[in-house]
Short mmCIF file of C-alpha atoms and ligand atoms in Angstrom, two decimals:
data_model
loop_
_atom_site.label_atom_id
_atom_site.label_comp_id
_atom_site.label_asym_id
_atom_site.label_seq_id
_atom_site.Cartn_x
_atom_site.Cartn_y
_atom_site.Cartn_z
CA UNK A 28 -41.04 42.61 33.25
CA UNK A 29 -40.82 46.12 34.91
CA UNK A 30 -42.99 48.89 34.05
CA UNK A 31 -42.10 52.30 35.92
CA UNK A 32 -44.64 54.62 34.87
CA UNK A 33 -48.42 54.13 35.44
CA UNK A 34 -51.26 56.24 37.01
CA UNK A 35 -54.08 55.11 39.06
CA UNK A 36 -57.47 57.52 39.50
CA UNK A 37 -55.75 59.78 42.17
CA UNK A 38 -54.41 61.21 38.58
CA UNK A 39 -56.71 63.26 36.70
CA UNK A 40 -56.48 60.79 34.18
CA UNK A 41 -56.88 57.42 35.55
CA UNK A 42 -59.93 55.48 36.66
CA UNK A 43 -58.59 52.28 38.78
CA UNK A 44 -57.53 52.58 42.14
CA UNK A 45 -53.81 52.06 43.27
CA UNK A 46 -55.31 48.35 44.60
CA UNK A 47 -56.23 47.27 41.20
CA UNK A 48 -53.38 48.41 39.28
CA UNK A 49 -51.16 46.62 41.63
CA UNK A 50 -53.27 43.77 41.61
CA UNK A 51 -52.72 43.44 38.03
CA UNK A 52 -49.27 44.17 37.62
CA UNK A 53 -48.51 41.25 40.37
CA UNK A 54 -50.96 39.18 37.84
CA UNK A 55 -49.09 40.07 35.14
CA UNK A 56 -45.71 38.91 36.80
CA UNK A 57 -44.11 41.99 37.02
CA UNK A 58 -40.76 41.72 39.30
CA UNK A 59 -40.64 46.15 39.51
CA UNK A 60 -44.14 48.04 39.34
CA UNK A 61 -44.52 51.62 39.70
CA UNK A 62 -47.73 54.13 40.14
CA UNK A 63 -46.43 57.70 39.08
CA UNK A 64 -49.36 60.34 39.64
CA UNK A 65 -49.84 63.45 37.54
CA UNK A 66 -48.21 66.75 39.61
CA UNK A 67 -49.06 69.13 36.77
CA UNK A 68 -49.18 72.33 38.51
CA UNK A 69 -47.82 73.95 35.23
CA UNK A 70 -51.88 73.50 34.20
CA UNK A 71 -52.58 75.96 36.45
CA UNK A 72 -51.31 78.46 34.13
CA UNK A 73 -53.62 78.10 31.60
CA UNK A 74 -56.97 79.52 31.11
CA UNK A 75 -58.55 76.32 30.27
CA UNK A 76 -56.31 73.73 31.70
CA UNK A 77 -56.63 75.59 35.22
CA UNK A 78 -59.88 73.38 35.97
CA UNK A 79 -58.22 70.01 35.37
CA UNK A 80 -58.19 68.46 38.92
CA UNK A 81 -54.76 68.63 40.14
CA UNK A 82 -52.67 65.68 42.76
CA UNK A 83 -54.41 65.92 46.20
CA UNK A 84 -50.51 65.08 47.08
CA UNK A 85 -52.23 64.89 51.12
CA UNK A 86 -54.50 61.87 49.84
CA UNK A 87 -51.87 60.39 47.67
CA UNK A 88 -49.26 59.97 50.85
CA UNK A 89 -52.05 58.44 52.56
CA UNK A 90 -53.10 56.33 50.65
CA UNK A 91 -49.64 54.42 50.02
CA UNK A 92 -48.62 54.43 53.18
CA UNK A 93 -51.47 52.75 53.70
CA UNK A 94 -51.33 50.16 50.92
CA UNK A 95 -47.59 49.21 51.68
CA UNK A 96 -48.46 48.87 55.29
CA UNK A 97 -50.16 45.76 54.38
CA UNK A 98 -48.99 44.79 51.07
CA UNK A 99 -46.71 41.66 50.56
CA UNK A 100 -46.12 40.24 47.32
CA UNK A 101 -46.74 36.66 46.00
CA UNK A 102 -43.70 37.03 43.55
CA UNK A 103 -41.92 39.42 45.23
CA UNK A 104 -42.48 42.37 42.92
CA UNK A 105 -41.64 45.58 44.40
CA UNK A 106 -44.37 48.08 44.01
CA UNK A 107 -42.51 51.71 43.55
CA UNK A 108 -44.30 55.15 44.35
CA UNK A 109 -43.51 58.06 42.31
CA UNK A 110 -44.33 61.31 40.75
CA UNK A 111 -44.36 62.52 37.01
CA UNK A 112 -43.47 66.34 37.88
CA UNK A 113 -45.19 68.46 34.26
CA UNK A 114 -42.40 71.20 34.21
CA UNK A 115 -43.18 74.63 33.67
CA UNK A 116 -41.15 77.69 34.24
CA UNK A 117 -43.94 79.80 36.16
CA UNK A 118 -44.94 76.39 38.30
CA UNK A 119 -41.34 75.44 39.14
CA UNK A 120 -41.54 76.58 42.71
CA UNK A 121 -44.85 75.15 43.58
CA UNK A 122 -43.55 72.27 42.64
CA UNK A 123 -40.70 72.33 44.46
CA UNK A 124 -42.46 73.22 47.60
CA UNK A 125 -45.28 70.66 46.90
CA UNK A 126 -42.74 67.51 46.77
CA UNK A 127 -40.29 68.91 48.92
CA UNK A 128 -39.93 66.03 52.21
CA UNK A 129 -42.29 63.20 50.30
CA UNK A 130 -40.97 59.79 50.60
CA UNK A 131 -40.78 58.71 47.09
CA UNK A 132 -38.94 56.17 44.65
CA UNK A 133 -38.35 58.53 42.04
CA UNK A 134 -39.67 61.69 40.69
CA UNK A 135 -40.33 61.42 36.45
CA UNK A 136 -39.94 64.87 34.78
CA UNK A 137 -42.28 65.40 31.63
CA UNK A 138 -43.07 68.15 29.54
CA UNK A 139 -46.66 68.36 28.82
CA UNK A 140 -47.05 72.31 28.70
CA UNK A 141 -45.38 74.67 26.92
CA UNK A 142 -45.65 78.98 26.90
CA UNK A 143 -48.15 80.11 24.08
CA UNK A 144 -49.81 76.59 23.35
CA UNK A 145 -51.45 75.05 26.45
CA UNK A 146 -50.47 71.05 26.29
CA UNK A 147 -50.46 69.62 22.40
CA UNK A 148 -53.30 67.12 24.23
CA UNK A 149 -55.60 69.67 23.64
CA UNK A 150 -54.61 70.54 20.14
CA UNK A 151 -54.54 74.52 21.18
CA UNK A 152 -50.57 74.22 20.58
CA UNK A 153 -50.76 73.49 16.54
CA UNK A 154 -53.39 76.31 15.96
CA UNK A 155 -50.84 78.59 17.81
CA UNK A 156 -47.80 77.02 16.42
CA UNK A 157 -48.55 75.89 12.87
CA UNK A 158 -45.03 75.51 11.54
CA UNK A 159 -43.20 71.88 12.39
CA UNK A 160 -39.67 74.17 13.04
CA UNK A 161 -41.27 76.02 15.91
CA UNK A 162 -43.61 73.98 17.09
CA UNK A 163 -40.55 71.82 18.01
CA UNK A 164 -37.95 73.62 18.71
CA UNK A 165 -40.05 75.42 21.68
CA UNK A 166 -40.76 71.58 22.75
CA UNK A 167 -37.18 71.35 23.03
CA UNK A 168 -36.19 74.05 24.40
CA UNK A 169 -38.69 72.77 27.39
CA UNK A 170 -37.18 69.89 27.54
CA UNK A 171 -33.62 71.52 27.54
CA UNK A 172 -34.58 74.06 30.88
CA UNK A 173 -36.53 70.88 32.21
CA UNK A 174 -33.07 69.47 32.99
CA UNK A 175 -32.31 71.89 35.49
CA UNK A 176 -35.67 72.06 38.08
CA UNK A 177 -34.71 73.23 41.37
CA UNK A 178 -35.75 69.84 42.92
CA UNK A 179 -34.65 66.21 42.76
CA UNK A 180 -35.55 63.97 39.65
CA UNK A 181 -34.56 60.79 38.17
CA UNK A 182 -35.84 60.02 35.15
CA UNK A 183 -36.78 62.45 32.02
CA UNK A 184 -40.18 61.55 30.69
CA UNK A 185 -41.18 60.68 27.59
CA UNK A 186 -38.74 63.03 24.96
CA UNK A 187 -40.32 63.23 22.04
CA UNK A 188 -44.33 63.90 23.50
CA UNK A 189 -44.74 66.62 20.92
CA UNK A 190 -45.07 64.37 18.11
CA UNK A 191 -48.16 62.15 19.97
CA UNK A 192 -50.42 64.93 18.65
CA UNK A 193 -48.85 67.01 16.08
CA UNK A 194 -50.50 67.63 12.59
CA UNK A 195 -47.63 66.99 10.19
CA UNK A 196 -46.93 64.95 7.30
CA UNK A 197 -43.42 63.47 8.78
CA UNK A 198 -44.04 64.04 12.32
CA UNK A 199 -40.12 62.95 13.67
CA UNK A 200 -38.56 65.25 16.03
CA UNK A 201 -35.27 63.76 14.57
CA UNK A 202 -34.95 65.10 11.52
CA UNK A 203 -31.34 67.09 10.97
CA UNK A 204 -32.80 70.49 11.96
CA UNK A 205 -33.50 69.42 15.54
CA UNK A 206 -29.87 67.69 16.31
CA UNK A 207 -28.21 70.15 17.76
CA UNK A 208 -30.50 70.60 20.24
CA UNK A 209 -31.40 67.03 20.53
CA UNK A 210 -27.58 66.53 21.32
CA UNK A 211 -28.00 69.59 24.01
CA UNK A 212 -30.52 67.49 25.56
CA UNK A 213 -28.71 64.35 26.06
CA UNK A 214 -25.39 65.52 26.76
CA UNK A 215 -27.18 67.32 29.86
CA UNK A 216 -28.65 64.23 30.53
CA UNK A 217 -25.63 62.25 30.28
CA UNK A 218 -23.65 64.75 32.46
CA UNK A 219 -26.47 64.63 35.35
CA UNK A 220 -26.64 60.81 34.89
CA UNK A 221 -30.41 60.91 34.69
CA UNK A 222 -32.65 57.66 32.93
CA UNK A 223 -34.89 58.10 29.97
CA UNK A 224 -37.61 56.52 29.89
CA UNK A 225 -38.72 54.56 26.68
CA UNK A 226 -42.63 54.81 26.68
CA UNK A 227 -44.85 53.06 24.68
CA UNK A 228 -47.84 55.28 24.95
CA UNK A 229 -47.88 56.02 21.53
CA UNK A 230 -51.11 55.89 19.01
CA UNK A 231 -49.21 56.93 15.54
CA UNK A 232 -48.12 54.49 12.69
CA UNK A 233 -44.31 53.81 12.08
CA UNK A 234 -43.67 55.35 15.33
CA UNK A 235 -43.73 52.56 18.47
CA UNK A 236 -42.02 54.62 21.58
CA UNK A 237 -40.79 58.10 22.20
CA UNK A 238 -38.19 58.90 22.56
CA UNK A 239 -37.42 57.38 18.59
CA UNK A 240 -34.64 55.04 17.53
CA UNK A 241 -32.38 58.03 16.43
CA UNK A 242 -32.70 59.60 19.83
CA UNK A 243 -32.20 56.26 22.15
CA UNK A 244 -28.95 55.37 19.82
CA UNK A 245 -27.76 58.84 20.17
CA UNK A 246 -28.10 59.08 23.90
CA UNK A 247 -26.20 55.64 24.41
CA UNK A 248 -23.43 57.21 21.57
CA UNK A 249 -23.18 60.13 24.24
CA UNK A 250 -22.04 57.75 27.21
CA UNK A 251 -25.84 57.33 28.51
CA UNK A 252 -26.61 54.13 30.12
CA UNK A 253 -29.76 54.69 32.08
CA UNK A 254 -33.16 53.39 30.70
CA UNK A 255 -36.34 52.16 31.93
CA UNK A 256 -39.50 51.25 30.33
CA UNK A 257 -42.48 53.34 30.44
CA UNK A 258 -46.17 51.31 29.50
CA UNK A 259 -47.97 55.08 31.22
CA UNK A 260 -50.94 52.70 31.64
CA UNK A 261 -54.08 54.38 32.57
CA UNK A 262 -55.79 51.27 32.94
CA UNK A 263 -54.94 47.98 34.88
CA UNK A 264 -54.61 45.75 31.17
CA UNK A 265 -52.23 48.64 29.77
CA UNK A 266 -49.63 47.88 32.38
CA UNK A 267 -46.06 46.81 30.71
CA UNK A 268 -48.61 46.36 27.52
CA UNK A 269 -46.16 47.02 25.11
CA UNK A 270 -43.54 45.47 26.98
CA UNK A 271 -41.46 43.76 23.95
CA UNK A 272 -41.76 46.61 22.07
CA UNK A 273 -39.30 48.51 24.43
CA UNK A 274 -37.30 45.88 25.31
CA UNK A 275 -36.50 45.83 21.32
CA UNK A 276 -35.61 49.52 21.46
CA UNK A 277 -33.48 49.17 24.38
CA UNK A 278 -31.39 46.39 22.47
CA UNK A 279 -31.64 48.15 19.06
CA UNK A 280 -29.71 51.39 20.85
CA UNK A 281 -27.08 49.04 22.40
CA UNK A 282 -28.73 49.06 26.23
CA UNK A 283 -27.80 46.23 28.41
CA UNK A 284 -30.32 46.65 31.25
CA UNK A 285 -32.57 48.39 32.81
CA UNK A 286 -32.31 51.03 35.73
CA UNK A 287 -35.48 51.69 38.07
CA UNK A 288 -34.79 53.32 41.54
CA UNK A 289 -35.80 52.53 45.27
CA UNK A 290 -35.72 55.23 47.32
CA UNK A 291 -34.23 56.86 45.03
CA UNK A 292 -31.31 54.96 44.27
CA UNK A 293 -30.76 53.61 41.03
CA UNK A 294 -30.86 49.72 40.68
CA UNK A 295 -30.24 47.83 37.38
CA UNK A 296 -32.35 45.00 36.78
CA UNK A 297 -32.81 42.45 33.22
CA UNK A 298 -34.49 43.35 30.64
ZN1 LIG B 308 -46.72 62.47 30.73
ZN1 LIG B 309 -47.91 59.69 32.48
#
């Protein structure tokens, strides 16, 4: 198993210590672990979200340096450090700035905020945006002027994340009015040779992963071949949880393998 997206409690989210995830991922027999903290300094353009603790990015450094300085694993599993980057048009630069010369495996872009609507989390974004059609398509256009972040990123993070929270009867993103610009997406992605992650983080019936079935076949009909599963544990027993479940997508879309990265270079490993 691989998983390439958890957080530990340096993440404003997570309660375990990068020790104890680890410690449970090497339990769990996992050959590629990653811990990919929260940068969201997109937050800090919103009233509300502006008092979320942000990445001390000074404590993070320190403290794997510290761990791999002594680390050795049992089975050989590398442990991976990483950053999931929340993209935002007015935080772009401070991001930038904040990971530029940090020795990292890979950087995971995400769209958790978008203009006029806070993150969907907080359930702000469907008071302000109450029809499905817009409520999306600003989601994807996100997504879209995610792709091109004036720093260095390898994998786009969870496509799709609008859906986790919205309101609607048929919550798909893939329904025909959002193709075109579903195909916009992933021929970017395709052409910059980025992964997508498939993560399992996802609480709503029918639905087991984002991105969905439609997207994952479409980005393999497009020439992609870069995926990597996602768990986004917050907790030690969430990590590579839902393991089969992406494995499953992976194969239903036609993907062979999966592609995690080591100092930033990608590496393809079995499903
Ligand atoms: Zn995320
Ligand atoms: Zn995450």
């Amino acid at each position: 198993m691989i998983d390439i997206h958890t957080h530990s409690k340096l993440s404003h989210d997570g309660k375990f210590s990068i020790p104890e995830m680890v410690a449970e991922a090497e339990n769990k027999g996992l050959r590629y672990y990653a811990i990919t903290e929260h940068l969201d300094r997109d937050y800090r353009y919103f009233f509300r979200l502006r008092f979320c603790k942000q990445l001390n990015v000074d404590k993070y450094r320190r403290e794997r340096e510290a761990f791999l300085k002594d680390y050795v694993s049992e089975n050989g599993m590398y442990v991976a450090f990483g950053i999931e980057a929340g993209h935002s048009k007015k935080s772009m630069r401070d991001t930038k700035r904040t990971l530029k010369g940090e020795k990292l495996d890979f950087v995971i872009n995400s769209i958790h905020t978008i203009a006029g609507g806070e993150d969907p989390y907080t359930k702000v974004y469907y008071t302000r945006n109450k029809e499905k059609l817009d409520a999306y398509n600003k989601y994807l256009d996100a997504v879209y002027e995610s792709l091109f972040v004036p720093y260095d990123y390898q994998v786009v993070g969870h496509i799709g994340y609008v859906i986790r929270y919205a309101p609607f009867e048929d919550i798909s993103i893939c329904t025909p009015e959002f193709h075109a610009k579903i195909d916009d997406i992933l021929k970017e992605i395709v052409s910059q040779d980025k992964t997508i992650e498939i993560n399992t983080r996802i609480r709503k019936e029918g639905y087991n992963q984002l991105p969905e079935d439609y997207i994952l076949k479409r980005f393999k009909e497009l020439g992609g071949t870069k995926v990597a599963y996602a768990s986004d544990a917050h907790r030690p027993e969430e990590i590579a949880g839902k393991y089969d479940i992406g494995v499953e997508a992976a194969k239903k879309a036609g993907f062979e393998y999966w592609t995690v990265y080591k100092d930033r270079q990608p590496v393809k490993m079995e499903f």
